[in-house]
mmCIF file of C-alpha atoms in Angstrom:
data_model
loop_
_atom_site.group_PDB
_atom_site.id
_atom_site.type_symbol
_atom_site.label_atom_id
_atom_site.label_comp_id
_atom_site.label_asym_id
_atom_site.label_seq_id
_atom_site.Cartn_x
_atom_site.Cartn_y
_atom_site.Cartn_z
ATOM 1 C CA MET A 167 -13.830 29.692 8.970
ATOM 2 C CA PRO A 168 -10.725 28.312 10.632
ATOM 3 C CA TYR A 169 -7.255 27.340 8.786
ATOM 4 C CA LYS A 170 -7.123 23.593 8.421
ATOM 5 C CA GLU A 171 -4.113 22.369 7.338
ATOM 6 C CA ARG A 172 -3.824 20.037 4.168
ATOM 7 C CA GLU A 173 -2.457 16.759 4.513
ATOM 8 C CA ILE A 174 0.714 16.810 2.187
ATOM 9 C CA SER A 175 1.184 13.416 -0.145
ATOM 10 C CA LYS A 176 4.049 12.853 -2.445
ATOM 11 C CA MET A 177 3.813 12.037 -5.837
ATOM 12 C CA TYR A 178 6.587 9.345 -5.395
ATOM 13 C CA TYR A 179 8.000 7.241 -2.696
ATOM 14 C CA THR A 180 11.334 5.499 -2.644
ATOM 15 C CA MET A 181 11.865 2.153 -2.644
ATOM 16 C CA GLY A 182 13.386 2.324 0.987
ATOM 17 C CA GLU A 183 10.289 4.434 2.174
ATOM 18 C CA VAL A 184 8.216 1.748 0.429
ATOM 19 C CA SER A 185 9.906 -0.704 2.358
ATOM 20 C CA ALA A 186 9.857 1.257 5.545
ATOM 21 C CA MET A 187 6.140 1.570 5.448
ATOM 22 C CA PHE A 188 5.582 -2.087 5.566
ATOM 23 C CA ASP A 189 8.633 -3.295 7.583
ATOM 24 C CA VAL A 190 9.797 -5.563 4.794
ATOM 25 C CA ASN A 191 12.978 -6.165 2.921
ATOM 26 C CA GLN A 192 13.668 -4.369 -0.512
ATOM 27 C CA SER A 193 14.166 -7.635 -1.727
ATOM 28 C CA LEU A 194 10.207 -8.696 -1.108
ATOM 29 C CA ILE A 195 8.872 -5.591 -2.901
ATOM 30 C CA ARG A 196 11.281 -6.486 -6.036
ATOM 31 C CA PHE A 197 9.758 -10.228 -5.722
ATOM 32 C CA TYR A 198 6.439 -8.883 -5.917
ATOM 33 C CA GLU A 199 6.678 -6.655 -8.511
ATOM 34 C CA LYS A 200 8.116 -9.253 -10.757
ATOM 35 C CA GLU A 201 5.127 -11.620 -9.790
ATOM 36 C CA PHE A 202 2.028 -9.044 -9.766
ATOM 37 C CA GLU A 203 1.341 -7.356 -12.840
ATOM 38 C CA ILE A 204 -0.575 -4.485 -11.104
ATOM 39 C CA LEU A 205 2.613 -3.172 -9.284
ATOM 40 C CA GLN A 206 4.351 -0.885 -11.990
ATOM 41 C CA PRO A 207 6.686 1.534 -10.026
ATOM 42 C CA LYS A 208 8.376 4.043 -12.364
ATOM 43 C CA LYS A 209 12.138 3.652 -12.700
ATOM 44 C CA ASN A 210 14.389 6.293 -13.418
ATOM 45 C CA LYS A 211 17.767 6.062 -15.738
ATOM 46 C CA LYS A 212 19.590 4.660 -12.797
ATOM 47 C CA GLY A 213 17.186 1.793 -12.339
ATOM 48 C CA ASN A 214 15.757 3.419 -9.316
ATOM 49 C CA ARG A 215 12.213 2.424 -8.543
ATOM 50 C CA TYR A 216 9.716 5.514 -7.567
ATOM 51 C CA PHE A 217 6.242 4.085 -6.347
ATOM 52 C CA THR A 218 2.999 6.234 -6.819
ATOM 53 C CA PRO A 219 0.373 6.367 -4.393
ATOM 54 C CA GLU A 220 -1.718 3.763 -6.613
ATOM 55 C CA ASP A 221 1.429 1.518 -6.335
ATOM 56 C CA ILE A 222 1.484 1.674 -2.766
ATOM 57 C CA GLU A 223 -2.233 0.906 -2.904
ATOM 58 C CA ASN A 224 -1.772 -1.978 -4.959
ATOM 59 C CA PHE A 225 1.183 -3.240 -2.707
ATOM 60 C CA LYS A 226 -0.895 -2.879 0.374
ATOM 61 C CA ILE A 227 -3.677 -5.169 -1.081
ATOM 62 C CA ILE A 228 -1.026 -7.781 -2.142
ATOM 63 C CA PHE A 229 0.619 -7.464 1.299
ATOM 64 C CA HIS A 230 -2.878 -7.918 3.321
ATOM 65 C CA LEU A 231 -4.315 -10.671 0.819
ATOM 66 C CA ILE A 232 -0.873 -12.696 1.508
ATOM 67 C CA ARG A 233 0.072 -11.665 5.031
ATOM 68 C CA ASP A 234 -3.156 -11.554 6.672
ATOM 69 C CA LYS A 235 -5.468 -13.583 4.872
ATOM 70 C CA GLY A 236 -2.852 -16.260 4.163
ATOM 71 C CA TYR A 237 -2.999 -16.939 0.081
ATOM 72 C CA THR A 238 -0.422 -18.212 -1.741
ATOM 73 C CA LEU A 239 1.211 -16.347 -4.840
ATOM 74 C CA ASN A 240 -1.072 -17.940 -7.158
ATOM 75 C CA GLY A 241 -4.313 -17.941 -4.976
ATOM 76 C CA ALA A 242 -3.605 -14.121 -4.543
ATOM 77 C CA LYS A 243 -3.128 -13.447 -8.425
ATOM 78 C CA ASP A 244 -6.060 -15.339 -9.023
ATOM 79 C CA HIS A 245 -8.052 -13.337 -6.563
ATOM 80 C CA LEU A 246 -7.034 -10.061 -7.840
ATOM 81 C CA LYS A 247 -7.830 -11.141 -11.678
ATOM 82 C CA ASN A 248 -11.221 -12.415 -10.648
ATOM 83 C CA ASN A 249 -12.306 -9.703 -7.868
ATOM 84 C CA MET A 250 -9.790 -6.791 -8.162
ATOM 85 C CA GLY A 251 -12.920 -4.115 -7.848
ATOM 86 C CA ASP A 252 -14.023 -5.862 -4.621
ATOM 87 C CA THR A 253 -10.972 -6.271 -3.322
ATOM 88 C CA LYS A 254 -10.147 -2.583 -3.780
ATOM 89 C CA ASP A 255 -13.225 -1.425 -2.079
ATOM 90 C CA ASN A 256 -12.520 -3.666 0.733
ATOM 91 C CA GLN A 257 -9.342 -2.343 1.156
ATOM 92 C CA ARG A 258 -10.464 1.198 1.118
ATOM 93 C CA VAL A 259 -12.890 0.344 3.880
ATOM 94 C CA ILE A 260 -10.198 -1.507 5.891
ATOM 95 C CA ASP A 261 -7.852 1.771 5.740
ATOM 96 C CA SER A 262 -10.889 4.070 6.560
ATOM 97 C CA LEU A 263 -11.495 2.048 9.852
ATOM 98 C CA GLU A 264 -7.782 1.934 10.810
ATOM 99 C CA ASN A 265 -7.780 5.492 10.604
ATOM 100 C CA LEU A 266 -10.824 5.555 12.878
ATOM 101 C CA LYS A 267 -9.261 3.373 15.393
ATOM 102 C CA LYS A 268 -6.140 5.679 15.557
ATOM 103 C CA PHE A 269 -8.131 8.734 15.608
ATOM 104 C CA LEU A 270 -10.379 7.156 18.563
ATOM 105 C CA LEU A 271 -7.094 6.246 20.381
ATOM 106 C CA GLU A 272 -5.882 9.349 20.202
ATOM 107 C CA VAL A 273 -9.005 10.785 21.505
ATOM 108 C CA ARG A 274 -9.036 8.247 24.359
ATOM 109 C CA ASP A 275 -5.318 9.216 25.339
ATOM 110 C CA GLN A 276 -6.210 12.758 25.666
ATOM 111 C CA LEU A 277 -8.929 12.240 28.202
#
């Protein structure tokens, strides 16, 4: 069996890394943290925020609802309260489809 390289994932992401991932200002991330209860990054003694992969997924859901679907802040909060399980499942499907698209585009470019 050939050696398969494992994908390395981090346990914690800094505020700068998260803002670069989503191409947003750090102030927007802090604002969403105050507005949405599901975003709970860890803070060290200095007050630096460290986001877990679960926090990243939750931020991705919030970002998708507000930016892509056009929800208001209150609408997104209500949607998350009432449909959290469905919303997480939908986000997983979206992520897998985006990964599939990325893979197919790489294959097309190699041909």
